CSV table of C-alpha atoms in Angstrom, one decimal:
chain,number,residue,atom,x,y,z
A,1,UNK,CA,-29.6,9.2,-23.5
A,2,UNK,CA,-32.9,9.9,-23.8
A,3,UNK,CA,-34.7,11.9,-20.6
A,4,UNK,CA,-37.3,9.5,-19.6
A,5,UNK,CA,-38.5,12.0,-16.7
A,6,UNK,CA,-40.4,14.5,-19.0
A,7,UNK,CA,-43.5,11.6,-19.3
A,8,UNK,CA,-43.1,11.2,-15.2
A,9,UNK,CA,-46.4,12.3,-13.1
A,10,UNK,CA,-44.0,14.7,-10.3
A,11,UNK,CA,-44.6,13.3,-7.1
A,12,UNK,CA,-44.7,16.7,-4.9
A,13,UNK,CA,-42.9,15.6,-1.4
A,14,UNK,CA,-39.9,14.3,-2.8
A,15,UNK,CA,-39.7,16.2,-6.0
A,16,UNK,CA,-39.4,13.2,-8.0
A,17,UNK,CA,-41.0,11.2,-11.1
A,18,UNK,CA,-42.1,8.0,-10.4
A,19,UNK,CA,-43.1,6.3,-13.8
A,20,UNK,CA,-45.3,3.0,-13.3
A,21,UNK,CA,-42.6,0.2,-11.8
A,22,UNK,CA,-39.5,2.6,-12.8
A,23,UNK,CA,-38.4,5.2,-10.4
A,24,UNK,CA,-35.4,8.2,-11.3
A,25,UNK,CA,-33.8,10.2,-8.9
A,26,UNK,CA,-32.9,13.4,-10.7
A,27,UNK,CA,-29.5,14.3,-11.6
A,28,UNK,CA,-29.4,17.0,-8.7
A,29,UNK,CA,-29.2,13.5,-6.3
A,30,UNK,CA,-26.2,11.4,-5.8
A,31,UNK,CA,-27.0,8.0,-7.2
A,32,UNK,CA,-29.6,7.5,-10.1
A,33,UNK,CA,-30.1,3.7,-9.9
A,34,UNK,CA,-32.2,3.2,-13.5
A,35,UNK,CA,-32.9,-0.2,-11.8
A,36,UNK,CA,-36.6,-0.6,-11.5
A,37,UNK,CA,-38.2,-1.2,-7.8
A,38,UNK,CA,-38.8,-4.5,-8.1
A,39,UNK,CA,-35.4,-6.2,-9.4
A,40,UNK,CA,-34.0,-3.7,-6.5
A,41,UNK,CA,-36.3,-5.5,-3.7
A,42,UNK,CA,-35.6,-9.1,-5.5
A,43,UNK,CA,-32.2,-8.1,-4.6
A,44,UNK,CA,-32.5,-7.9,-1.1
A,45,UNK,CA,-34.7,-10.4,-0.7
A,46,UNK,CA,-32.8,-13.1,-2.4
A,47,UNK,CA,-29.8,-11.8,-0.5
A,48,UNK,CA,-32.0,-12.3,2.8
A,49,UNK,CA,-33.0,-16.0,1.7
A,50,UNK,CA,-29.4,-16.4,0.9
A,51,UNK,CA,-28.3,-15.4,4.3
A,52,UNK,CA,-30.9,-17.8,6.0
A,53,UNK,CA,-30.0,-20.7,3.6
A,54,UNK,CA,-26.2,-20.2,4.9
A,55,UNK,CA,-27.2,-20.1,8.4
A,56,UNK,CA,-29.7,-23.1,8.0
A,57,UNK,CA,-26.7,-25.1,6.8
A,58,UNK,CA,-24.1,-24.1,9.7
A,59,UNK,CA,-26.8,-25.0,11.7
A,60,UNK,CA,-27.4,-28.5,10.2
A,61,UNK,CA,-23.6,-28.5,10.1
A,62,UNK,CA,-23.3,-28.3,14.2
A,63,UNK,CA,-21.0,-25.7,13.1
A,64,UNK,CA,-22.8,-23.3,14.9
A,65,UNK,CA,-26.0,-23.8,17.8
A,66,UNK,CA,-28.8,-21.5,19.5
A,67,UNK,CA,-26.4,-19.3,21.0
A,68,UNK,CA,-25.6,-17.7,17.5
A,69,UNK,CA,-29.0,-16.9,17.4
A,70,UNK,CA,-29.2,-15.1,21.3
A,71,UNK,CA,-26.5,-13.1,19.8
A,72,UNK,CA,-28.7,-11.9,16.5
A,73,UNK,CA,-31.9,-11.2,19.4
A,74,UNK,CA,-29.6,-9.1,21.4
A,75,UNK,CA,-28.5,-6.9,18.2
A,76,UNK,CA,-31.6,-3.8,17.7
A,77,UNK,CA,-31.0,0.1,16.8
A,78,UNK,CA,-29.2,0.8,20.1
A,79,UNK,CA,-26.4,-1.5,18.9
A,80,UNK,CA,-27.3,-2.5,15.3
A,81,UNK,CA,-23.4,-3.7,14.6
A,82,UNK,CA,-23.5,-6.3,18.0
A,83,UNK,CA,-23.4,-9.6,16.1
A,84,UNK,CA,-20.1,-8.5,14.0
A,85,UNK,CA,-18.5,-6.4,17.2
A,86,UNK,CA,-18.8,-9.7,19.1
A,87,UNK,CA,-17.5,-11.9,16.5
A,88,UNK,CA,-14.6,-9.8,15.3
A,89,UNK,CA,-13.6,-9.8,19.3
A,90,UNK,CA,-13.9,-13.8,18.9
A,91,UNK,CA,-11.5,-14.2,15.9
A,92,UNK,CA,-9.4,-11.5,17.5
A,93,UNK,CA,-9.1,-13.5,20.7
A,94,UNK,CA,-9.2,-16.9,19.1
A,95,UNK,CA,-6.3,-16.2,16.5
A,96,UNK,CA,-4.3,-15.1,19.5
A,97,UNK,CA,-4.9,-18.2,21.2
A,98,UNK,CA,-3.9,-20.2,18.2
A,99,UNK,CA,-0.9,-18.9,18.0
A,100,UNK,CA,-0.4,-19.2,22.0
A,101,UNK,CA,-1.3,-22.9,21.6
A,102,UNK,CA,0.9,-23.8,18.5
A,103,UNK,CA,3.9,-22.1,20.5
A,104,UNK,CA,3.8,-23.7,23.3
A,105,UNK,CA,3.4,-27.4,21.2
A,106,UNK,CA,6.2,-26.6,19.3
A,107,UNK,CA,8.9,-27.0,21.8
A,108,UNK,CA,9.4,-30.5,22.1
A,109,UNK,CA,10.3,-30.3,25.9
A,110,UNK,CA,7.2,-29.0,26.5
A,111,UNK,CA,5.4,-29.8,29.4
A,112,UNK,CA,3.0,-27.0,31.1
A,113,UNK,CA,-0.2,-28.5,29.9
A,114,UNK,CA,-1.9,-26.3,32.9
A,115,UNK,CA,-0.9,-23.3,30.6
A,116,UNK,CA,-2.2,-25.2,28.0
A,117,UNK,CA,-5.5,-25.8,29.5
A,118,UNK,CA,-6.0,-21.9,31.0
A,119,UNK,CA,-5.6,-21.1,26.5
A,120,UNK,CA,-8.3,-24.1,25.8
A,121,UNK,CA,-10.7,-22.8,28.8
A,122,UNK,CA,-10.9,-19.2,27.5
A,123,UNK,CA,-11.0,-20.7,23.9
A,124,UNK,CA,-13.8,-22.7,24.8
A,125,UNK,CA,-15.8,-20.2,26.9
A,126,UNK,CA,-15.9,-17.5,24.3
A,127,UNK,CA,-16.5,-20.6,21.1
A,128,UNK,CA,-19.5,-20.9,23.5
A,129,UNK,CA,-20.3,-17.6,23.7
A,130,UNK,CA,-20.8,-17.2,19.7
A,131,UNK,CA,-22.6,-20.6,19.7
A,132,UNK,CA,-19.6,-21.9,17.5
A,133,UNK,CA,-20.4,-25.5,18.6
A,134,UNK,CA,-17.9,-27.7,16.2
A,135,UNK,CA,-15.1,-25.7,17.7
A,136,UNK,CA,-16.2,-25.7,21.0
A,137,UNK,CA,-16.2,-29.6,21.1
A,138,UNK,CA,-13.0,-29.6,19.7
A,139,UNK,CA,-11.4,-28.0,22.4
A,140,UNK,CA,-13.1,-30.1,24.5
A,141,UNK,CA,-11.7,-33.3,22.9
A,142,UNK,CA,-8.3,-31.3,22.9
A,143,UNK,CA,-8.8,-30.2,27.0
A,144,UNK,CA,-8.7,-34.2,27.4
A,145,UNK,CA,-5.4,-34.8,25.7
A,146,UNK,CA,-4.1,-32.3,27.5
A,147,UNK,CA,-5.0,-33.2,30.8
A,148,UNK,CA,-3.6,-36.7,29.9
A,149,UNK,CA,-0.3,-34.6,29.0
A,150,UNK,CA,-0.4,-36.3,25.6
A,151,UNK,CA,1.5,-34.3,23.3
A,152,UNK,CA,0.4,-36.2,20.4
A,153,UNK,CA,-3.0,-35.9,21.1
A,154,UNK,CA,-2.7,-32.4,21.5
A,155,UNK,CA,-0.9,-32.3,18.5
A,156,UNK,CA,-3.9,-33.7,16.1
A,157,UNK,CA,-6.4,-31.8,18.4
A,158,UNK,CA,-4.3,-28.8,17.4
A,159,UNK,CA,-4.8,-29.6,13.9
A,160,UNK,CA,-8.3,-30.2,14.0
A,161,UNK,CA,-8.9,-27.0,15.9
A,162,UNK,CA,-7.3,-25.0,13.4
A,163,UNK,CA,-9.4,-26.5,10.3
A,164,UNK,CA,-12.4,-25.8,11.9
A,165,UNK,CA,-12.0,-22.6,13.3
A,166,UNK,CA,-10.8,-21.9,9.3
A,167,UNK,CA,-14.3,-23.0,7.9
A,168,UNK,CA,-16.3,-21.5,10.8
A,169,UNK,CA,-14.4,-18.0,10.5
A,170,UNK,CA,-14.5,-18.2,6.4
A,171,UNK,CA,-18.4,-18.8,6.9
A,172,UNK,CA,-18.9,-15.9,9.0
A,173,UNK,CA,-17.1,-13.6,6.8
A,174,UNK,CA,-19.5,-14.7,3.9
A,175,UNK,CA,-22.4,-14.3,6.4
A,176,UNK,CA,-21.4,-11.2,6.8
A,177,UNK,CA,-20.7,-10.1,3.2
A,178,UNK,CA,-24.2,-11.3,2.8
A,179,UNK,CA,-25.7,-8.8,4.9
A,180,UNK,CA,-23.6,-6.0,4.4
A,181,UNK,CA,-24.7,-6.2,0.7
A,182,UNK,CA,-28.7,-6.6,1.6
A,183,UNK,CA,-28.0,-3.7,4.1
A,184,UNK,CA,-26.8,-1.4,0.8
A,185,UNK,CA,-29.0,-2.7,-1.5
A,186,UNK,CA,-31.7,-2.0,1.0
A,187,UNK,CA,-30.3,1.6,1.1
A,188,UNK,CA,-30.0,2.1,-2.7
A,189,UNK,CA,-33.9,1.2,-2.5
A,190,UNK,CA,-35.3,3.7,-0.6
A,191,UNK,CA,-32.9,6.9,-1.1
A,192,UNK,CA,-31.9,9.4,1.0
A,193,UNK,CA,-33.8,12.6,0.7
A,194,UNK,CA,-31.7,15.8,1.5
B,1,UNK,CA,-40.7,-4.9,34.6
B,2,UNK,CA,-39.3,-2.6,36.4
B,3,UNK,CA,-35.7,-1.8,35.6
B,4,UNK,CA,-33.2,0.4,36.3
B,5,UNK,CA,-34.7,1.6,40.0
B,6,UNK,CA,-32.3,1.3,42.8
B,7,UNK,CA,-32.8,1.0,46.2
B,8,UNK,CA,-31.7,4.2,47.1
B,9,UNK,CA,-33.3,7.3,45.8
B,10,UNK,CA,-32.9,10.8,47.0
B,11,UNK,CA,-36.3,13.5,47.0
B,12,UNK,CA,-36.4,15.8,43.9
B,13,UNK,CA,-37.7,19.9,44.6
B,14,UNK,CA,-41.7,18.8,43.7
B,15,UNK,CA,-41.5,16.2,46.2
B,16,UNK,CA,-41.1,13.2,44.3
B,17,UNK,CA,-38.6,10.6,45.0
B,18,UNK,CA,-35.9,10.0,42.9
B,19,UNK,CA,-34.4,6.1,41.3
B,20,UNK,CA,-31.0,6.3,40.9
B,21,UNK,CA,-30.1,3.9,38.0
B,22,UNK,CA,-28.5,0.5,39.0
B,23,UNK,CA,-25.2,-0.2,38.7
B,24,UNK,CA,-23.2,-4.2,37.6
B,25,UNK,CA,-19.7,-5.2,37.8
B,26,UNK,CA,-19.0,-7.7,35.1
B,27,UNK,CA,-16.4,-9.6,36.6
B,28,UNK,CA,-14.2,-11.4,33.5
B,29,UNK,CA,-11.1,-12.2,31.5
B,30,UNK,CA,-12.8,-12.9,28.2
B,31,UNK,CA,-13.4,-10.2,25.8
B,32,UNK,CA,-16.2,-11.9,24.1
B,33,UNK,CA,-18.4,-12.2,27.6
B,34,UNK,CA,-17.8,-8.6,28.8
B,35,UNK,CA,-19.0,-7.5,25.3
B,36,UNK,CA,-22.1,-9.5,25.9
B,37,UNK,CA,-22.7,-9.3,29.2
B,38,UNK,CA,-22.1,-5.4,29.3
B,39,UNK,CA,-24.7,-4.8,26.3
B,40,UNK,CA,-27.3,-7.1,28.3
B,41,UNK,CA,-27.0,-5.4,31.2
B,42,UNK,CA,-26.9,-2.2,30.0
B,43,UNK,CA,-30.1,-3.2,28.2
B,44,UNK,CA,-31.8,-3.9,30.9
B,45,UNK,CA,-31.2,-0.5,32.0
B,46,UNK,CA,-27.9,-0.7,34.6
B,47,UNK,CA,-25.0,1.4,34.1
B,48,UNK,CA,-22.0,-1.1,33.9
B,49,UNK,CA,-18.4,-1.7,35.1
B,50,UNK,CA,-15.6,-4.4,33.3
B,51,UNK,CA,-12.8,-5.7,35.1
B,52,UNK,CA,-10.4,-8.3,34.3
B,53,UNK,CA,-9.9,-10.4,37.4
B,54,UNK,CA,-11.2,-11.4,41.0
B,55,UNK,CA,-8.4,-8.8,42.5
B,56,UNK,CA,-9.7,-5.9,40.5
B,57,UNK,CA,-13.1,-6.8,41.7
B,58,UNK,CA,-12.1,-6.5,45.5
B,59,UNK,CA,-10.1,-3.5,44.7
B,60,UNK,CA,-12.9,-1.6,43.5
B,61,UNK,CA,-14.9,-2.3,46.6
B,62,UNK,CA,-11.8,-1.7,49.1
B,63,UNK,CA,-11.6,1.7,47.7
B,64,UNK,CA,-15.4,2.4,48.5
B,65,UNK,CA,-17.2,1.5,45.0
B,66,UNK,CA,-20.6,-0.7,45.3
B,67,UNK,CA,-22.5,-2.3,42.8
B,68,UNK,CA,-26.6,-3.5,42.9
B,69,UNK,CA,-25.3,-6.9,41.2
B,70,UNK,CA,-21.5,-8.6,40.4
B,71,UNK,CA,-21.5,-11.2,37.7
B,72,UNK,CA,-18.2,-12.8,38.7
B,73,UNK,CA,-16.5,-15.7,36.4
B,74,UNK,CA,-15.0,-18.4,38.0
B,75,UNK,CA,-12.1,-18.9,36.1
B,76,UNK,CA,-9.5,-15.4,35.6
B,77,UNK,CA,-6.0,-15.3,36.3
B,78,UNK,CA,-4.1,-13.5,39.2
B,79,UNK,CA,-7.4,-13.9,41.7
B,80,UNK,CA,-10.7,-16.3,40.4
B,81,UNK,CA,-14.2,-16.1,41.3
B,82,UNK,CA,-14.1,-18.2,44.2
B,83,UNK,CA,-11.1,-16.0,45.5
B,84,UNK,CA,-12.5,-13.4,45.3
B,85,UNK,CA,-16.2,-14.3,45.8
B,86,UNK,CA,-14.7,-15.0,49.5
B,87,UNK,CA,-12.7,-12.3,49.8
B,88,UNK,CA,-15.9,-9.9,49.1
B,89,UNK,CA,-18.0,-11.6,51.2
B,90,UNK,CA,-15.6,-11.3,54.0
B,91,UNK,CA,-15.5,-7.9,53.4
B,92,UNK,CA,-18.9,-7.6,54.4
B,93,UNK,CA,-19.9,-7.3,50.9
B,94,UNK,CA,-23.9,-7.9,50.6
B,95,UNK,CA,-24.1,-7.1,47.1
B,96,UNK,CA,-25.7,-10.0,45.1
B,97,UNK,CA,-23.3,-11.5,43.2
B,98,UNK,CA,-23.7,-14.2,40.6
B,99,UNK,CA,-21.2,-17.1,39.3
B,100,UNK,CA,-21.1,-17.1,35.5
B,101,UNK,CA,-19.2,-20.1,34.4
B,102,UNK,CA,-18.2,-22.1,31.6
B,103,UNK,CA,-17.9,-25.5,33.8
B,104,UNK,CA,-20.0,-27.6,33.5
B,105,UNK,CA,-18.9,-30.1,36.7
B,106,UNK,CA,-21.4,-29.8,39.5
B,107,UNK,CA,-18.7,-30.1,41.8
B,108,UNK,CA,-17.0,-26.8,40.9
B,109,UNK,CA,-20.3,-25.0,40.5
B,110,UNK,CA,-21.2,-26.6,44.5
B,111,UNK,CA,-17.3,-25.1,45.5
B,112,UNK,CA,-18.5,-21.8,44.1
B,113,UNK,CA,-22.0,-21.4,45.1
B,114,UNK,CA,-20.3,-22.6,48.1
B,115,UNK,CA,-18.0,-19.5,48.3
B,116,UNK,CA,-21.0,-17.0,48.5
B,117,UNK,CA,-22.9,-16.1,45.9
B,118,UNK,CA,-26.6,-15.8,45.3
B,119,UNK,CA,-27.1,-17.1,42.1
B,120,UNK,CA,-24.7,-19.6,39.5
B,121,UNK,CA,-25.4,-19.8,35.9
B,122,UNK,CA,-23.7,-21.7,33.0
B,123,UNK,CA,-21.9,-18.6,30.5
B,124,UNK,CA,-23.3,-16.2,28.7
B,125,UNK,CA,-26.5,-15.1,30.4
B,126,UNK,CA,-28.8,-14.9,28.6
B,127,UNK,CA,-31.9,-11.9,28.6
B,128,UNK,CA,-34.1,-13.9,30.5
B,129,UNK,CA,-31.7,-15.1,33.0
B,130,UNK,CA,-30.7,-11.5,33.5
B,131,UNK,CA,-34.4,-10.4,34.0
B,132,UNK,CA,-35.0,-12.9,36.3
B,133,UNK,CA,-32.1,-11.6,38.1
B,134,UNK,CA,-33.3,-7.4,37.5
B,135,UNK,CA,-36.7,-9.4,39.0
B,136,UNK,CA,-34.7,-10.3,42.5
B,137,UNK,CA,-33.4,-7.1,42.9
B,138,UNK,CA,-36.8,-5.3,42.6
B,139,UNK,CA,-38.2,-7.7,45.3
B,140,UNK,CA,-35.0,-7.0,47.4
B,141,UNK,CA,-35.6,-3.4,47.2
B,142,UNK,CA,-39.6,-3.1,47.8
């Protein structure tokens, strides 16, 4: 392979050769990228346009509201992982209730909907929380079934809920594949110097 | 802004008075909300507290803890907001405390305002809700 750094002007604070739009870390450095600058910050940026085109469309969706965006204001250095902490809690929470609300629907003499409606209040408050709207009003719709004690209703509300939970929680994950690939092609950008 | 002064402050060796930092009981059963209401809080400069229920709450203060503010939820099992919202007040408990609650039904809200607190908002606070509250306090204390 032929050593493009002898025809490299040395840049003297970080002991590298920069060469027009192409720039080599030496061998002596963990990564050598050999990807010039500018398809590297392509990269990110088309990964950041991709992430706001995702969120435009939950948004247009009603799959998610404003409150999804509180959540990205409060995230900053002091806690730069917030948005995915608080999320991961919500699916952690959320499959739990799931599984609380399919148990208790499939015994057929079921009949503590007060249970059922202490699961769909916490369900609700935290869908809130994220600004997961289309799941929030599900559990609405299914709170009112519930409080009719109509099983059936509770039944297809169940099923509902379940579907949209499913996209809204596929969604995030790609969200957050998204970014965690902008955040390393960021990184791969702008090296780190020992 | 000023954040994080309490209303109590002891006098350092040159003189000069010292803030302690203020303190908040986040009062909850969902995980999601203590995550969030702990990292607002503790933005805004107040060292915080999580408990599960109303009953934990009162427990904390029976056994001599105080807080500058208590965001209490309404709805938690084994004692709720309202409970316990009583049950503090009762105590002689003059800390402010504020209803954070998922209902929306202006009847509930009324019972729980109703119970004794200072302030009701709908869940999550929000940054500015929590400043105006950090604002109160402030006032309270000058």
């Amino acid at each position: 392979m032929r050593d493009i750094r002898r025809s490299g002007r040395r840049d003297s604070t970080r002991g590298e050769r920069k060469y027009g739009l192409f720039q080599v870390i030496s061998p002596s450095r963990s990564a050598k990228t050999g990807l010039p600058l500018w398809l590297l910050g392509l990269g990110v940026d088309r990964l950041r346009t991709d992430m706001s085109r995702l969120l435009a469309l939950l948004f247009h969706q009603g799959v998610l509201d404003e409150q999804f965006l509180q959540l990205q204001q409060l995230q900053d250095e002091s806690c730069p992982n917030f948005v995915s902490e608080v999320i991961n809690i919500y699916f952690h929470e959320s499959e739990k209730l799931l599984r609380n609300l399919r148990g208790l629907l499939s015994d057929r003499e079921f009949s503590d909907y007060k249970k059922m409606g202490i699961h769909l209040n916490q369900f609700m408050g935290s869908s809130s929380s994220i600004g997961a709207k289309r799941v929030r009003n599900v559990c609405v719709a299914f709170r009112a079934a519930s409080e009719q004690n109509n099983r059936a209703g509770c039944l297809r509300a169940l099923e509902l809920l379940e579907h949209e939970y499913c996209y809204l929680k596929n969604k995030l994950h790609e969200f957050f594949q998204i970014e965690q690939q902008r955040v390393l092609a960021a990184g791969v950008r702008y090296p780190i110097q020992n | 802004m000023v954040v994080g002064t309490g209303a109590s402050g002891s006098m350092a060796a040159d003189g000069v008075e010292e803030r302690k930092q203020m303190s908040a009981l986040i009062v909850d059963d969902n995980s999601v909300i203590q995550k969030i209401h702990k990292v607002i809080m503790t933005k805004l400069g107040f060292e915080t507290q999580v408990v599960d229920n109303g009953k934990m709450a009162v427990d904390l203060h029976t056994s001599g803890c105080s807080f500058d503010v208590i965001l209490m939820d309404m709805e938690m099992p084994v004692m709720n907001g309202i409970e316990a919202t009583k049950e503090l007040r009762a105590m002689g408990v003059e800390t402010m405390i504020v209803g954070v609650t998922a209902c929306s039904l202006e009847s509930e809200k009324q019972a729980f305002k109703e119970a004794g607190l200072n302030e009701c908002f709908v869940k999550p606070l929000n940054m500015e809700e929590a400043k105006s509250l950090v604002k109160k306090l402030n006032k309270e204390d000058n």
